[in-house]
PDB file of C-alpha atoms in Angstrom:
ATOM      1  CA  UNK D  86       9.751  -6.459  19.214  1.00  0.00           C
ATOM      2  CA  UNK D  87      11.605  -6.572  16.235  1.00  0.00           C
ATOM      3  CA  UNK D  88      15.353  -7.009  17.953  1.00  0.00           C
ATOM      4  CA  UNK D  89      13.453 -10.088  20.026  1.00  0.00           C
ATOM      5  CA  UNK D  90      12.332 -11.774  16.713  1.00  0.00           C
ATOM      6  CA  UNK D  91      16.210 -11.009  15.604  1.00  0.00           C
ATOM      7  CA  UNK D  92      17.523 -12.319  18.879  1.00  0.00           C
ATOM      8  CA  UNK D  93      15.129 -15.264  18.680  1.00  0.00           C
ATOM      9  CA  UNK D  94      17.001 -16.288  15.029  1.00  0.00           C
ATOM     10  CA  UNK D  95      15.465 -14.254  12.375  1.00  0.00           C
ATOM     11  CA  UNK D  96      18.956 -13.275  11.223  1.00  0.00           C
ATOM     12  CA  UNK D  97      17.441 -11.224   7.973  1.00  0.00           C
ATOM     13  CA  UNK D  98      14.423 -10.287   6.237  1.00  0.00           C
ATOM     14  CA  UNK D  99      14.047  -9.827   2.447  1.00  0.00           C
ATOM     15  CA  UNK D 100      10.602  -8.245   2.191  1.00  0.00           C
ATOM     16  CA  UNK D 101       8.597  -6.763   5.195  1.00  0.00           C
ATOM     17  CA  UNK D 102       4.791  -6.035   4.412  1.00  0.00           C
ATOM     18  CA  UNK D 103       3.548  -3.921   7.680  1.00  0.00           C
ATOM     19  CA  UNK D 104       0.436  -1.510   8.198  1.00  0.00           C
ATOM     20  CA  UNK D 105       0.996   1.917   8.115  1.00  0.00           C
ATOM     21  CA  UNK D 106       2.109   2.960  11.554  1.00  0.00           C
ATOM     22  CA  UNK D 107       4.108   5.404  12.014  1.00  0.00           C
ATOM     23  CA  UNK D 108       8.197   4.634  12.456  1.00  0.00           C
ATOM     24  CA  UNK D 109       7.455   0.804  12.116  1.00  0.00           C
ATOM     25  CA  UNK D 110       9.333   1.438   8.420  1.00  0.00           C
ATOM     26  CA  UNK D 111      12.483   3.161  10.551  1.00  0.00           C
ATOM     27  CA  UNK D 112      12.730   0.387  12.807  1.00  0.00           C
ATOM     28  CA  UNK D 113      12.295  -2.596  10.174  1.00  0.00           C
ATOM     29  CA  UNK D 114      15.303  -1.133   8.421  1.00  0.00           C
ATOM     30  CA  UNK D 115      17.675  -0.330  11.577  1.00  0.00           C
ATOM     31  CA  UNK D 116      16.958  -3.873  12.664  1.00  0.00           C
ATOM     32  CA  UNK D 117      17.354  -5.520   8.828  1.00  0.00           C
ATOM     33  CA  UNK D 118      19.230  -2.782   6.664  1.00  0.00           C
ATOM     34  CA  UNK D 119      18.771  -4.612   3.417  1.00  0.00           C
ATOM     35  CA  UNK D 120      14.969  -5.371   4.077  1.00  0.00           C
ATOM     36  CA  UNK D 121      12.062  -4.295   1.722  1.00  0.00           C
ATOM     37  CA  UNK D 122       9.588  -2.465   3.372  1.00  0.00           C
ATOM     38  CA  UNK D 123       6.119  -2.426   2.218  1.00  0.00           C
ATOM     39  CA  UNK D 124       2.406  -1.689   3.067  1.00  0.00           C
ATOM     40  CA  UNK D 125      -0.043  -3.983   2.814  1.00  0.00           C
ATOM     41  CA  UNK D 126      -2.420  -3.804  -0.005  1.00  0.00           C
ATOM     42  CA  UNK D 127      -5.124  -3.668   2.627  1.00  0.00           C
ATOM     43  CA  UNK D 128      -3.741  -0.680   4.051  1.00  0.00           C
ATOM     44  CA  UNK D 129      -2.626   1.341   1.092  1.00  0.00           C
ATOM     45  CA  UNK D 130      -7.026   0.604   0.107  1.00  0.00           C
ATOM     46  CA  UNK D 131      -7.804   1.959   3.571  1.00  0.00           C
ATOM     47  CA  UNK D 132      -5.975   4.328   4.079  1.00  0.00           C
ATOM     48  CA  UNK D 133      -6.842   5.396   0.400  1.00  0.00           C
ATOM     49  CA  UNK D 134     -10.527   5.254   0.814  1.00  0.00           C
ATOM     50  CA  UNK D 135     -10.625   7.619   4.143  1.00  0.00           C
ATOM     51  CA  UNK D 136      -9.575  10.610   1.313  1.00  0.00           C
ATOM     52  CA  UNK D 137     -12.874   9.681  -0.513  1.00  0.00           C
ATOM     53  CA  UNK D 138     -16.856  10.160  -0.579  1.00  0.00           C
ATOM     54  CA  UNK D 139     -18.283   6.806   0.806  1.00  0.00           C
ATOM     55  CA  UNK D 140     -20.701   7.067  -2.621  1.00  0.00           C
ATOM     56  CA  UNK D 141     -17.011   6.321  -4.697  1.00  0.00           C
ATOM     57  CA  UNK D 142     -15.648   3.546  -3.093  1.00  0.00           C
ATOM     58  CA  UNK D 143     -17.201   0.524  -4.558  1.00  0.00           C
ATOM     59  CA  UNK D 144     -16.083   2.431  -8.158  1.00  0.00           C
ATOM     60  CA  UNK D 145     -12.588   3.169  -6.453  1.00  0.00           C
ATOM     61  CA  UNK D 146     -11.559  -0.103  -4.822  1.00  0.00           C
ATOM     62  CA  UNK D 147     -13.042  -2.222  -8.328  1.00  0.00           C
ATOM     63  CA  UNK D 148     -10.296   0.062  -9.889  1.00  0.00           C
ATOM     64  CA  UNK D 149      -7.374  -0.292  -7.097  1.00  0.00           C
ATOM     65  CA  UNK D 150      -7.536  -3.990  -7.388  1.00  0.00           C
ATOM     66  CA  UNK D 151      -7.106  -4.004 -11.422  1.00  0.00           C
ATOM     67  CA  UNK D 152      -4.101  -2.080 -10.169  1.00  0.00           C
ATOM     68  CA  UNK D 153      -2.396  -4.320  -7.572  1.00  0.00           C
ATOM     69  CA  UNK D 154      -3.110  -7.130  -9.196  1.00  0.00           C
ATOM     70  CA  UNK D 155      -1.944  -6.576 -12.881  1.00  0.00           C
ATOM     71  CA  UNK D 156      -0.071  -9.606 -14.157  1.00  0.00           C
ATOM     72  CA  UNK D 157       3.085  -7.117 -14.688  1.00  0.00           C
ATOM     73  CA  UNK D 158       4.940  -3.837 -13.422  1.00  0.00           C
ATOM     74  CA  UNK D 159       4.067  -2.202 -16.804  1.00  0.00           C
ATOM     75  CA  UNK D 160       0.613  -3.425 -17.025  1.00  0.00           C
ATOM     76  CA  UNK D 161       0.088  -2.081 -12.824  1.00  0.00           C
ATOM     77  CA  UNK D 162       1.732   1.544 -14.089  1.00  0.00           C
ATOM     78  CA  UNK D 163      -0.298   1.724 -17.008  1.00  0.00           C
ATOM     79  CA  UNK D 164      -3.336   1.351 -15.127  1.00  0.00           C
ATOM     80  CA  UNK D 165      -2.745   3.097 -12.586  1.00  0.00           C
ATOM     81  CA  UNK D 166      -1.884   5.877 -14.861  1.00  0.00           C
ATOM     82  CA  UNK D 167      -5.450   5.525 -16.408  1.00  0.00           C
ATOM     83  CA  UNK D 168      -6.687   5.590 -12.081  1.00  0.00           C
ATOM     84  CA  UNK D 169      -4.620   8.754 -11.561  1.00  0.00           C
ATOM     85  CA  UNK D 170      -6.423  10.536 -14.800  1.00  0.00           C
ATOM     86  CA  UNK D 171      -9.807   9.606 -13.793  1.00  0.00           C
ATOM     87  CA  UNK D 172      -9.674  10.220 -10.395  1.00  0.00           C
ATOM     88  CA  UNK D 173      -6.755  13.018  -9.863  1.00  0.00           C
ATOM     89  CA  UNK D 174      -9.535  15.868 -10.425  1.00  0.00           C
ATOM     90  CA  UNK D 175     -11.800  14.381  -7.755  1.00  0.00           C
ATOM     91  CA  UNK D 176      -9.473  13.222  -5.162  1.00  0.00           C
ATOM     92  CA  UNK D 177      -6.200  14.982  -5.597  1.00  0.00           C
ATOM     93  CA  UNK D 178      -4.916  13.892  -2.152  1.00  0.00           C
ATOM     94  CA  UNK D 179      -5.264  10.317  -2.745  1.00  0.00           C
ATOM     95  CA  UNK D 180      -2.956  10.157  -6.155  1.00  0.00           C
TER      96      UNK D 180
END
């Protein structure tokens, strides 16, 4: 799929925001080298919340979304430094 869309004129791709399936990553960068490869914020909550008790996810995804949407890269680190204290001794796996 991604050679077609290549073939068909997308000659490169800055950033790439894709789920989390597995090799989609590989391929994005043997088809664009230079290409920034992402997952979607959706995905990264998802995928998050399947490591956690269902009773902590209202509490976890209020907390993820102070993260990813922090008006800087400082201000997103420092919170999510504050996220990985809190919840590092409940949920190891998902820090």
């Amino acid at each position: 799929m991604l050679t077609e869309l290549r073939n068909r004129g997308i000659a490169d791709a800055l950033v790439v925001c894709c789920d989390g399936l597995k090799g989609l990553p590989e391929s994005i960068r043997v088809t664009w080298p230079d290409a920034t490869v992402q997952t979607c914020v959706v995905h990264v909550v998802r995928n998050s919340l399947r490591l956690a008790s269902k009773k902590h996810w209202q509490a976890l995804t209020r907390e993820m979304r102070q993260i990813y949407t922090a008006p800087t890269v400082e201000a997103a680190e420092t919170r999510f430094a504050e996220f990985a204290a809190e919840w590092r001794p409940t949920y190891p796996a998902m820090i």
